[in-house]
XYZ file of N, CA, C and O in Angstrom:
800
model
N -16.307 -132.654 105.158
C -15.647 -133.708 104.368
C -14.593 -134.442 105.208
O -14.318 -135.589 104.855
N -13.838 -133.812 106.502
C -12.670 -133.908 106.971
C -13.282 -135.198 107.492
O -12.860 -136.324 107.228
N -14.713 -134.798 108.548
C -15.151 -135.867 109.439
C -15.918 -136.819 108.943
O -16.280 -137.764 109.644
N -16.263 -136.690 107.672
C -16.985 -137.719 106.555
C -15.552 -139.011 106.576
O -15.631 -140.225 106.763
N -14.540 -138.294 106.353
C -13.247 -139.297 106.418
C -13.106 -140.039 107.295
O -13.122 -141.269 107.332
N -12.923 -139.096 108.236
C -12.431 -139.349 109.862
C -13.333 -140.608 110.221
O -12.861 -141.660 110.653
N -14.855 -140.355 109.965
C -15.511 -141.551 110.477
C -15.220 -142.835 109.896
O -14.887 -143.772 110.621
N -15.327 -142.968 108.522
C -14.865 -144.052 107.730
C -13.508 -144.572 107.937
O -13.371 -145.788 108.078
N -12.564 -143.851 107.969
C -11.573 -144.249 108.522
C -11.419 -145.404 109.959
O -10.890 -146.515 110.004
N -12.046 -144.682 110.926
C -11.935 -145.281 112.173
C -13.034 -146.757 111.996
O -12.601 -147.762 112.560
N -14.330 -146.899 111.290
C -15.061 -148.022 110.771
C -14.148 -148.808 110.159
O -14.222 -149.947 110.619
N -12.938 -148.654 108.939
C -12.072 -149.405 108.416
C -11.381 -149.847 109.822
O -12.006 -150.805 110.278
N -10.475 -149.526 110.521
C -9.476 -149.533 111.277
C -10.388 -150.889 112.569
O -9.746 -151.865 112.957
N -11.689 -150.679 112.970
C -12.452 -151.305 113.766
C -12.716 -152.798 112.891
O -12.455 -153.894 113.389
N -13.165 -152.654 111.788
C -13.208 -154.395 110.970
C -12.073 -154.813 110.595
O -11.921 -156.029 110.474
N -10.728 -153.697 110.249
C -9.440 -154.954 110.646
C -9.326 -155.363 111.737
O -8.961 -156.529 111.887
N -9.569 -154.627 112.735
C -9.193 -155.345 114.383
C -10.067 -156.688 114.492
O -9.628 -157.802 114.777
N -11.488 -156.322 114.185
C -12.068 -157.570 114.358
C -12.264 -158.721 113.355
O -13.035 -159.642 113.626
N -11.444 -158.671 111.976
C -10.953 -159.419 111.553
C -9.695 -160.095 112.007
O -9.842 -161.317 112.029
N -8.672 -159.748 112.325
C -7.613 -160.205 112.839
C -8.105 -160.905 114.079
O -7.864 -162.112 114.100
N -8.831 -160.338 115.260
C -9.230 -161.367 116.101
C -9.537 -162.496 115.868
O -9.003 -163.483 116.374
N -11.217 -162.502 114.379
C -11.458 -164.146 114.274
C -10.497 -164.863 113.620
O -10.647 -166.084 113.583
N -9.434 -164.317 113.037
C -8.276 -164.593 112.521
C -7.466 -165.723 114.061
O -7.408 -166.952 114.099
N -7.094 -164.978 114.846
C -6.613 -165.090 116.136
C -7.326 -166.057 116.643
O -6.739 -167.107 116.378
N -8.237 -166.252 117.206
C -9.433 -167.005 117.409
C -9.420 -168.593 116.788
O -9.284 -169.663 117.382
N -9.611 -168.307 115.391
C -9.200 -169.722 114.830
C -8.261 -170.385 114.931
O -8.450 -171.590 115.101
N -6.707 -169.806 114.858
C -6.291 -170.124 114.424
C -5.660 -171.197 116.545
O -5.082 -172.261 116.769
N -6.213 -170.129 117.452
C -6.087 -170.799 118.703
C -6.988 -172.131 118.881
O -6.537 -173.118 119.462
N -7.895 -172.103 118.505
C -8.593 -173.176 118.882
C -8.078 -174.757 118.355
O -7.820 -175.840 118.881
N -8.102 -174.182 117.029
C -7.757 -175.590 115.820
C -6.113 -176.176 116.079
O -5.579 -177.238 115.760
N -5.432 -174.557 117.048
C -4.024 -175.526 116.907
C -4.068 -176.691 117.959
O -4.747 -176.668 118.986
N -3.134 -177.854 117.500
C -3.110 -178.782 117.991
C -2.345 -179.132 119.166
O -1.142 -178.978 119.377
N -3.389 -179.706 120.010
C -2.105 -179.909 121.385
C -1.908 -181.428 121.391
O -2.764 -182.301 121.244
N -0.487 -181.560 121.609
C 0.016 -183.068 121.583
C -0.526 -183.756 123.322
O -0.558 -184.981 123.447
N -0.789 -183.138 124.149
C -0.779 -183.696 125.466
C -2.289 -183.756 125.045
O -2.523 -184.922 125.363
N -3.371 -183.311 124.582
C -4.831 -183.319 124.460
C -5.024 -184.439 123.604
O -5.725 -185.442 123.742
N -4.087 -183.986 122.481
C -4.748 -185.500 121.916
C -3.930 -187.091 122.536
O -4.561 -188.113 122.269
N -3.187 -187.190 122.972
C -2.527 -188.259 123.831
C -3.707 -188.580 124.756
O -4.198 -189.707 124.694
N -4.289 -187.495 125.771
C -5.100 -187.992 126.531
C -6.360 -188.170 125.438
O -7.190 -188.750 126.138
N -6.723 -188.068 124.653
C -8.356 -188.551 124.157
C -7.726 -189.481 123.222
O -8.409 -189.762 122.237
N -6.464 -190.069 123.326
C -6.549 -191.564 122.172
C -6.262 -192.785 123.493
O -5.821 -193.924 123.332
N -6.656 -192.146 124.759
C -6.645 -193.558 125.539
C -8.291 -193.543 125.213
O -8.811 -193.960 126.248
N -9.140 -193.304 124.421
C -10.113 -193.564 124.756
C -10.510 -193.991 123.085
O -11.716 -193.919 122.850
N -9.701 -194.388 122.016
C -9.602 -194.054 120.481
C -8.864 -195.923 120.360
O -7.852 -196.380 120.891
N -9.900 -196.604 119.435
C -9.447 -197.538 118.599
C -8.332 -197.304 117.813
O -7.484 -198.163 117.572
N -8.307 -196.079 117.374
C -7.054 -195.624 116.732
C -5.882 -195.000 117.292
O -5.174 -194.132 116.781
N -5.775 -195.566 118.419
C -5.124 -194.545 119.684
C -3.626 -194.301 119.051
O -3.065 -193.206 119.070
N -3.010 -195.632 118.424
C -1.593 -195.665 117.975
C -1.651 -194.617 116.811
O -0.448 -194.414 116.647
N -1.998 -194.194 116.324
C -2.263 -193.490 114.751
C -2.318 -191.568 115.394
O -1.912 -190.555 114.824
N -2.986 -191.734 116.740
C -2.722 -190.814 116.960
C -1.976 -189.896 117.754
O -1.959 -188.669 117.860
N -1.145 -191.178 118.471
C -0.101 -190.917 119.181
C 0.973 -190.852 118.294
O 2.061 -190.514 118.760
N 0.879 -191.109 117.109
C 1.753 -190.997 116.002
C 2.031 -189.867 115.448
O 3.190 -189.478 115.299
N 0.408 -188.838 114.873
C 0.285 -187.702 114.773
C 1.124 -187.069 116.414
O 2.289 -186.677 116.372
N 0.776 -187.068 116.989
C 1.130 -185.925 118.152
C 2.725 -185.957 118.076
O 3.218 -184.875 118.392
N 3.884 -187.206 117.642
C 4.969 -187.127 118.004
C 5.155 -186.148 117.176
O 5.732 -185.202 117.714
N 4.814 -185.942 115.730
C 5.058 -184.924 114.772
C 5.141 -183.417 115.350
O 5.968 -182.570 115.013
N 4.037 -183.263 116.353
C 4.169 -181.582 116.674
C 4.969 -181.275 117.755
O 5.170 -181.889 118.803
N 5.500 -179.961 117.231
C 6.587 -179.410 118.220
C 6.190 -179.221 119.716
O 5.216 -178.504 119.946
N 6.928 -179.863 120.864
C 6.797 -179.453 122.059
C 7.256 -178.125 122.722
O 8.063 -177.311 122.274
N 6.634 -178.088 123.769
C 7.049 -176.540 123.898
C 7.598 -176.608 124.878
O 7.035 -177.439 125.591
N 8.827 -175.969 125.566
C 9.761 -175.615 126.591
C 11.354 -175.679 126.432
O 11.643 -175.536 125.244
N 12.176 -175.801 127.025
C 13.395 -175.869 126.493
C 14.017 -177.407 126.587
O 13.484 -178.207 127.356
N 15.086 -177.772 125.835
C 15.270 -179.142 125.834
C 16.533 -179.904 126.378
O 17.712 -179.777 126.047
N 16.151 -180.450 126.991
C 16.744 -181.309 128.116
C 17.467 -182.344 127.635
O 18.551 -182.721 128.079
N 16.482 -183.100 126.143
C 17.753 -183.871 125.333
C 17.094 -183.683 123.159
O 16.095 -183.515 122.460
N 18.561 -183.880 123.100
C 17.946 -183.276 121.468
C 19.111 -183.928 120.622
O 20.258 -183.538 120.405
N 18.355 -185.161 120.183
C 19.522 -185.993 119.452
C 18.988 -185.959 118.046
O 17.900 -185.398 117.917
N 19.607 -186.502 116.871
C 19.501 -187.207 115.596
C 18.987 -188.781 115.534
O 19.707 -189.704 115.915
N 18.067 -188.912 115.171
C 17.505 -190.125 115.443
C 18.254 -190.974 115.088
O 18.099 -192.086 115.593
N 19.639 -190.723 113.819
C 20.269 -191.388 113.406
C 21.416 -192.405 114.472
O 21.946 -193.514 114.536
N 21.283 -190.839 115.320
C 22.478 -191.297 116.055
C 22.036 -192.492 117.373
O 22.713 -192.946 118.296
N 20.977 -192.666 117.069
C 20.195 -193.664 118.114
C 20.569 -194.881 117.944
O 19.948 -195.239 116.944
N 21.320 -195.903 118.370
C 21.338 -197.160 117.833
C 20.668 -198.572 118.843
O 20.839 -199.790 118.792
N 20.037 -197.865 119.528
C 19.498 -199.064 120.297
C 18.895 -198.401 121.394
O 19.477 -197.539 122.053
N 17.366 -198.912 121.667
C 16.418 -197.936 122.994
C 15.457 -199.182 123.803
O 15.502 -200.402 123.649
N 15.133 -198.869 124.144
C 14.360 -199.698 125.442
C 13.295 -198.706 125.963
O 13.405 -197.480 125.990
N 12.002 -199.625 126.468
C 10.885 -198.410 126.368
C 9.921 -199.939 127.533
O 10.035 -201.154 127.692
N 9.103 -198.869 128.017
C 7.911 -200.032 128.845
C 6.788 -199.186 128.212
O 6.523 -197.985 128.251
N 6.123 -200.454 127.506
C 4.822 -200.210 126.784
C 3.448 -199.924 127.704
O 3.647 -199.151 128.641
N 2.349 -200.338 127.593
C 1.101 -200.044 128.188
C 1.041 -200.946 128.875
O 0.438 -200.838 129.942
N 1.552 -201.964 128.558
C 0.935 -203.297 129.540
C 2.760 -202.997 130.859
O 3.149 -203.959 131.521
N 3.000 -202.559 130.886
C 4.397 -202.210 131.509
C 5.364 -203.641 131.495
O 6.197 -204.094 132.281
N 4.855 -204.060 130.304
C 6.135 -205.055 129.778
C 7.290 -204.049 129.226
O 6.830 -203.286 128.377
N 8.721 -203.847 129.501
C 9.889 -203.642 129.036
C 10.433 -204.126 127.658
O 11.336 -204.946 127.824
N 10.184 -203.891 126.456
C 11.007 -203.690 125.212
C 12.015 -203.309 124.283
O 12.041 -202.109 124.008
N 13.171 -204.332 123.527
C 14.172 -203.705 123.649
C 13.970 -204.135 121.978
O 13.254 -204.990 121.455
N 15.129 -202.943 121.284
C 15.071 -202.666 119.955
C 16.538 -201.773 119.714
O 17.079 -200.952 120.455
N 16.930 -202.279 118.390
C 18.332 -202.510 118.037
C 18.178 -201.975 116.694
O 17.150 -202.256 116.079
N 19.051 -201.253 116.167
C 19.437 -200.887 114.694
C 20.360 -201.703 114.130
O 21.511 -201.873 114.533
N 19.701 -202.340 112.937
C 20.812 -203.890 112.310
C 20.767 -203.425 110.835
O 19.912 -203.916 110.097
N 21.741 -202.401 110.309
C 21.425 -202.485 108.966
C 20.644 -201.206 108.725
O 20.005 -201.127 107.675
N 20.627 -200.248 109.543
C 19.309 -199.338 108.763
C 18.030 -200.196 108.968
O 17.102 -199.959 108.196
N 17.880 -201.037 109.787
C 16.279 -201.292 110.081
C 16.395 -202.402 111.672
O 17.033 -203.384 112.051
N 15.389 -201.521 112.163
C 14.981 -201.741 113.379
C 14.370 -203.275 113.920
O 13.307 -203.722 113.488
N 15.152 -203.939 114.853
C 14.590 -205.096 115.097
C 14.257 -205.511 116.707
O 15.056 -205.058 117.527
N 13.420 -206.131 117.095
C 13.083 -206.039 118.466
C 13.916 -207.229 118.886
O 13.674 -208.321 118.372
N 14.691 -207.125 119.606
C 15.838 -207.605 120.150
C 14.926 -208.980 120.995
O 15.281 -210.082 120.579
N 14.415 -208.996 121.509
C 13.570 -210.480 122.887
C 13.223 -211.399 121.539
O 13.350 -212.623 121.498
N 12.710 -210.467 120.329
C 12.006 -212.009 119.339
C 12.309 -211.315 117.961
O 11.449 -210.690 117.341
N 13.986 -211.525 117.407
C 14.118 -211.516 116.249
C 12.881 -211.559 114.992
O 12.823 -210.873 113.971
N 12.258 -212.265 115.317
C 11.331 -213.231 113.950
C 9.996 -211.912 114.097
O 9.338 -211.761 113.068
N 9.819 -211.489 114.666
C 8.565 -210.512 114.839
C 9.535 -209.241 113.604
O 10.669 -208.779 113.733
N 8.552 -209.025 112.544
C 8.562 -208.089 111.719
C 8.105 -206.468 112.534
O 6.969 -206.177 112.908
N 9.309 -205.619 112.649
C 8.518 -204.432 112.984
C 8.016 -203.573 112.191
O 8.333 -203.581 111.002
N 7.351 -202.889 112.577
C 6.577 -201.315 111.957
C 7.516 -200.102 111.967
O 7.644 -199.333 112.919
N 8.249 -200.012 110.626
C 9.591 -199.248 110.737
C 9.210 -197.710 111.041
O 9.883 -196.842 111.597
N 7.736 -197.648 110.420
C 7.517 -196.075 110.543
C 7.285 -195.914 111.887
O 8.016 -195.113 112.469
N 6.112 -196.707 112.756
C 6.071 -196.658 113.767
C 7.233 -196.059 114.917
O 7.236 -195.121 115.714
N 8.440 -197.401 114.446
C 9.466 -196.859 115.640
C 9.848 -195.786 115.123
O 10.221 -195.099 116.073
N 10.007 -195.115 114.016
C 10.510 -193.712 113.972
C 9.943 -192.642 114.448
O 10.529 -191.559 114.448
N 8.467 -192.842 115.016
C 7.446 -192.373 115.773
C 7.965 -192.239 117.056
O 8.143 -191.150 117.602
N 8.143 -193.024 117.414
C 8.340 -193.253 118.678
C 9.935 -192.783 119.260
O 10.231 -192.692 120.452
N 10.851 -192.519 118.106
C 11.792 -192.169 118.447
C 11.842 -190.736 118.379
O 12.793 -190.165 118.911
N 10.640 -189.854 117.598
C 10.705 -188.397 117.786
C 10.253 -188.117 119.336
O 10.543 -187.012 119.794
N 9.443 -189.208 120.310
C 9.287 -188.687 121.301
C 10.699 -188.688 122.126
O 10.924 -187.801 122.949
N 11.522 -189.602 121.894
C 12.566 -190.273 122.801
C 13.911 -189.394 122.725
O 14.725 -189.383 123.648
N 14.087 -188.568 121.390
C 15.432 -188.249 120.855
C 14.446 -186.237 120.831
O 15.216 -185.491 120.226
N 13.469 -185.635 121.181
C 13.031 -184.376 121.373
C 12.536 -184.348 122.670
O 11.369 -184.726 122.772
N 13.172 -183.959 123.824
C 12.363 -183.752 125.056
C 12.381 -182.725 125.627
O 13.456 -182.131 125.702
N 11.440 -182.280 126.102
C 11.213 -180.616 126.512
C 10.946 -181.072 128.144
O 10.784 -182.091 128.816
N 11.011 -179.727 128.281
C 10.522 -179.236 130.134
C 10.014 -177.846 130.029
O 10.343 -176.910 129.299
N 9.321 -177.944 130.750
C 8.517 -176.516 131.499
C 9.234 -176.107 132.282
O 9.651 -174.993 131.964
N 9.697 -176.556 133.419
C 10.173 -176.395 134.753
C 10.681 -177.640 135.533
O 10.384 -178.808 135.280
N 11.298 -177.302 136.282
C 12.325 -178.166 137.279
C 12.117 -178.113 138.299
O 12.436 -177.086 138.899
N 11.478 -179.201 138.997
C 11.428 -179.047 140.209
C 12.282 -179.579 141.332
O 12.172 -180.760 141.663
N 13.148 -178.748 141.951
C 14.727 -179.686 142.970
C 14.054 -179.996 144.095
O 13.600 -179.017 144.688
N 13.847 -181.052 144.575
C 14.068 -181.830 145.878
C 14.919 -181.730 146.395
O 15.885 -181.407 145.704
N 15.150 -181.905 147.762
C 16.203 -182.218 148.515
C 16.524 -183.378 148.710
O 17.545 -183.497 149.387
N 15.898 -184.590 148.274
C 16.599 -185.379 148.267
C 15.587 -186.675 147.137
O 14.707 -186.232 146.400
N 15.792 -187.705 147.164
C 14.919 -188.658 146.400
C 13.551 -189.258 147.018
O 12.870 -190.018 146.328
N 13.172 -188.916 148.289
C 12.371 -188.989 149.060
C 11.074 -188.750 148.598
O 10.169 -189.576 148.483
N 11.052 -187.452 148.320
C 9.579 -186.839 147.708
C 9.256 -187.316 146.476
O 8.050 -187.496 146.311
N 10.253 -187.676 145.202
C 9.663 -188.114 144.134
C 8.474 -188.932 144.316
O 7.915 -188.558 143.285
N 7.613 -189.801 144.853
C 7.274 -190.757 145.095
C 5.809 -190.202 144.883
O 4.810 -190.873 144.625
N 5.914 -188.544 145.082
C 4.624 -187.752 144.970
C 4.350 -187.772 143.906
O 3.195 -188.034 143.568
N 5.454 -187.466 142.899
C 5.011 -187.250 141.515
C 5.097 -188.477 140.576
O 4.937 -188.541 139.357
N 5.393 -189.424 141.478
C 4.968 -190.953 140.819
C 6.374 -191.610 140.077
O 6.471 -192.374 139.117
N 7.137 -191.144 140.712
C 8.835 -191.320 140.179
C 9.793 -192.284 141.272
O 10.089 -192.089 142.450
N 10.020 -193.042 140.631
C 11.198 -194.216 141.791
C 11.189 -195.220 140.540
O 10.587 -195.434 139.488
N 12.355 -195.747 141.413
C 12.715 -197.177 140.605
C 12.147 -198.061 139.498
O 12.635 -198.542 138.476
N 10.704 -198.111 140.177
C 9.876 -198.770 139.389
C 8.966 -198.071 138.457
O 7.957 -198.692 138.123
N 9.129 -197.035 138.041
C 8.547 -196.232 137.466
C 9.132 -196.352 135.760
O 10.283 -196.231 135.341
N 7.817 -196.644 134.989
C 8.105 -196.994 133.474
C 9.409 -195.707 133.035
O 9.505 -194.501 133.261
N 10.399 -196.874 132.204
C 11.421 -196.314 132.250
C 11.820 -196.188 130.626
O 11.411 -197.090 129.894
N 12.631 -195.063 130.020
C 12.709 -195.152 128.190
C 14.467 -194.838 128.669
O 14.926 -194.292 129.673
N 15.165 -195.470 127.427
C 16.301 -195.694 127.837
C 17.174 -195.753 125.846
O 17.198 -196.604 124.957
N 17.683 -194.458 125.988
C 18.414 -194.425 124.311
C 19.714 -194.494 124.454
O 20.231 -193.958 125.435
N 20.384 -195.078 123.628
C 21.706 -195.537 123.695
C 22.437 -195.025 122.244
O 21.760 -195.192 121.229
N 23.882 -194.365 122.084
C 24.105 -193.802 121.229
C 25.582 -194.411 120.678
O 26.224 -195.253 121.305
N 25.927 -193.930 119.617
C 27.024 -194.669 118.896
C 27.937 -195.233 119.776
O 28.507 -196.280 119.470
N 28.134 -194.708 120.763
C 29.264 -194.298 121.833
C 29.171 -195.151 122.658
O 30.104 -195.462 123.399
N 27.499 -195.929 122.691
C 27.283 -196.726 123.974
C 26.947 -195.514 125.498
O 26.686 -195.763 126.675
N 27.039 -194.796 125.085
C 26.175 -193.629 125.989
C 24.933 -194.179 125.940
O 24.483 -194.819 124.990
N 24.366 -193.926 126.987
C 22.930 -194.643 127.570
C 22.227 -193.355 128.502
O 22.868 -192.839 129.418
N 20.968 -192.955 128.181
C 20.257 -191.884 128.420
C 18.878 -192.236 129.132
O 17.922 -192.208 128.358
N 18.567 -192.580 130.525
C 17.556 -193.089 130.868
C 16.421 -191.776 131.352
O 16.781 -190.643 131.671
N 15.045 -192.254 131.306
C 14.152 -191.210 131.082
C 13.220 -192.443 131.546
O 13.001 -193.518 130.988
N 12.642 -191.789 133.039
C 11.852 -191.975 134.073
C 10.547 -191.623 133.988
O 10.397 -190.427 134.239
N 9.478 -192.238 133.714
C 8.139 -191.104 133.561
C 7.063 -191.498 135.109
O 6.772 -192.559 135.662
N 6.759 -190.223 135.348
C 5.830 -189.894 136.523
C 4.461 -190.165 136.208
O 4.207 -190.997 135.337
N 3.597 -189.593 136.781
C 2.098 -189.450 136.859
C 2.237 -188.065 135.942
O 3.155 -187.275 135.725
N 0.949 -188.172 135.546
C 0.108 -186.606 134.590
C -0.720 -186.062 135.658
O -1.708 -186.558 136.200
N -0.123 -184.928 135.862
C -0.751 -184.109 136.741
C -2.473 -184.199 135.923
O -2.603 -184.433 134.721
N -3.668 -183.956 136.892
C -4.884 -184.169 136.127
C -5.378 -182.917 135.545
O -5.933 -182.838 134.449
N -5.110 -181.805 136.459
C -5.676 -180.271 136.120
C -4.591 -180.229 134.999
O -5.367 -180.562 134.103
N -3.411 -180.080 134.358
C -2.815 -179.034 133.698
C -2.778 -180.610 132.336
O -2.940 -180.360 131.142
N -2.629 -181.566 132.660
C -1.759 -182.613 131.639
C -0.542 -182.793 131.924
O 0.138 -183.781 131.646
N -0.263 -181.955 132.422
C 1.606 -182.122 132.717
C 2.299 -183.307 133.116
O 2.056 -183.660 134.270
N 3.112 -184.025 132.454
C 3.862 -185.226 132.684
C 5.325 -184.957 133.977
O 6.094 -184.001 133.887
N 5.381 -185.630 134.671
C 6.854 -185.980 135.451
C 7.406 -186.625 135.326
O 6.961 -187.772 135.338
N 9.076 -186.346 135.066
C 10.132 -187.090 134.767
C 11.085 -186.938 134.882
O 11.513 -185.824 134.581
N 11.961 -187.904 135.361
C 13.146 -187.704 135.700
C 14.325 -188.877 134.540
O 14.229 -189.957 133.957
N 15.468 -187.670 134.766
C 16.759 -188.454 134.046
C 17.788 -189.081 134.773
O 18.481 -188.560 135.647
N 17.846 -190.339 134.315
C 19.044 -191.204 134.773
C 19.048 -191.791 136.102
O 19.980 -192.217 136.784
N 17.573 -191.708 136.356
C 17.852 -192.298 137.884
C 17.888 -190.837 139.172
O 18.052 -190.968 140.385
N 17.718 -189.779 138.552
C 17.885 -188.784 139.504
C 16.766 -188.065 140.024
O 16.506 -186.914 139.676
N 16.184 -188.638 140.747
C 14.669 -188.121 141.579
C 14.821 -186.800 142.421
O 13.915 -186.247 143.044
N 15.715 -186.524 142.356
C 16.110 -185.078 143.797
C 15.365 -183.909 142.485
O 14.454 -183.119 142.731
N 16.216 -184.129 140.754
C 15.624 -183.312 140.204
C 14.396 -183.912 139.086
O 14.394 -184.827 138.262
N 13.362 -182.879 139.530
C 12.165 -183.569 138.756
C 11.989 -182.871 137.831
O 11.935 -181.687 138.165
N 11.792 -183.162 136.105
C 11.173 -182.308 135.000
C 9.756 -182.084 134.865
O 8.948 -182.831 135.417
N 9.356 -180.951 134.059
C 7.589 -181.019 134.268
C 7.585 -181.239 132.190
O 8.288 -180.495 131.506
N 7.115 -181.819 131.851
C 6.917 -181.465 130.716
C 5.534 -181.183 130.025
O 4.623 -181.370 130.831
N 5.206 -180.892 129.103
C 3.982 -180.044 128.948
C 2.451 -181.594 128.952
O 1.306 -181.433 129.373
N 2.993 -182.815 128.389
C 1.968 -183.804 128.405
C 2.453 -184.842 127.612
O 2.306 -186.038 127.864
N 3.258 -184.189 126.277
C 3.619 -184.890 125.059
C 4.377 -185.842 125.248
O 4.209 -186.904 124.649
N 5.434 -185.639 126.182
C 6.170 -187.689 126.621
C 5.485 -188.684 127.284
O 5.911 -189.811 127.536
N 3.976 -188.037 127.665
C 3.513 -188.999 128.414
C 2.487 -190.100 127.013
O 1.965 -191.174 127.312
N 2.437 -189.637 125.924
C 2.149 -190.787 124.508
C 2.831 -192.079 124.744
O 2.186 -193.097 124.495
N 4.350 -192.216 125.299
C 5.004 -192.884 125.015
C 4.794 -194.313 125.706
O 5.207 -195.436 125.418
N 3.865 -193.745 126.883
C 3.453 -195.113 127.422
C 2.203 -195.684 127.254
O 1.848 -196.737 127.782
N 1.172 -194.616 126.121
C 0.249 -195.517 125.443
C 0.869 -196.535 124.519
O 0.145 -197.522 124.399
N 1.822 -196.584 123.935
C 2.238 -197.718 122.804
C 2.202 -199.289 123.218
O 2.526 -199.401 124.400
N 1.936 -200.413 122.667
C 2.311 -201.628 123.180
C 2.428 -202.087 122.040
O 2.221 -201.522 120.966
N 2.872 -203.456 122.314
C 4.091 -204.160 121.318
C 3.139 -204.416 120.383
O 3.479 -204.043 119.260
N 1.923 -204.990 120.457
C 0.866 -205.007 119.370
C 0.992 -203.547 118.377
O 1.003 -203.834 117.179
N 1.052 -202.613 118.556
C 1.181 -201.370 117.902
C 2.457 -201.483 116.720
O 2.505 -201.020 115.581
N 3.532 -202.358 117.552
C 4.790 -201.769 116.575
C 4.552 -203.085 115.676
O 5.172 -202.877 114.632
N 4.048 -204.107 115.628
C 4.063 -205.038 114.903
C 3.545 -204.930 113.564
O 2.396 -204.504 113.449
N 4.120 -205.207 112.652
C 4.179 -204.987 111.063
C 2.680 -206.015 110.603
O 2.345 -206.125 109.424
């Protein structure tokens, strides 16, 4: 009777394990990666809609800047076509500063400000000097996002090349190429957007 147990027992104990796996299993596959879907909406009619979804999910690494969107009152961003865009808080609603008369897409920029005001890193990579950035696609001319806060504090954010094997985005703050950020993929959405997107 003991080993009549014993066996049944260890049969129970074997289909929770391999329940919990396809448990495990699912629940890895279906979760969502913001750098995966960024890269498959350059290829998506709906690309803005889903660079929209991705700002929603949490990035992963530790954070480098972590504001209140509230406290944002004015940002600057280079879109897809690497035209430079500037946008102002007048009132509790967002207006694109170059052409008053253009109606924006209020949800949109609030989209766009979860990428700008949540930024993560993986890792840091120090240079010795500003020289090498140039590898990871970082200098001067490199599309630039730029948030400005009650204070007139101004927060500039440099974006690199996407590494091709991992997704990984490069970026640097404020102009400082000696130190380079890796982030997981998810800031690199920010330069699918163009001004056609935010338009109401």
């Amino acid at each position: 009777m003991k080993a009549f147990i014993l066996k049944y027992y260890k049969l129970l104990i074997l289909l929770i394990a391999i329940g919990l796996l396809a448990v495990f299993l699912l629940i890895t596959f279906n979760h969502k990666s913001p750098a995966k879907m960024i890269k498959d909406s350059q290829s998506s009619h709906e690309s803005a809609k889903i660079l929209d979804e991705a700002s929603e999910i949490e990035d992963e690494g530790e954070y480098v800047i972590k504001m209140d969107k509230n406290e944002v009152y004015s940002f600057q961003m280079t879109d897809n076509k690497d035209i430079i865009l500037n946008f102002e808080r007048k009132a509790d609603k967002w207006i694109y500063s170059d052409d008053t008369s253009i109606e924006l897409n209020q949800e949109r920029v609030d989209k766009i400000l979860n990428y700008l005001t949540d930024v993560r890193f993986l890792n840091v990579i120090a240079l010795g000097d500003d020289k090498e950035s140039d590898s990871y696609g970082l200098n001067q001319d490199s599309p630039v996002y730029v948030i400005k806060d009650a204070n007139d504090y101004s927060t500039y954010i440099s974006l690199g090349t996407v590494d091709e094997k991992t997704g990984q985005v490069y970026f640097a703050l404020n102009y400082d190429f000696s130190n380079i950020y890796v982030n997981s993929g998810k800031l690199a959405g920010l330069h699918y957007y163009s001004i056609t997107d935010l338009v109401q």
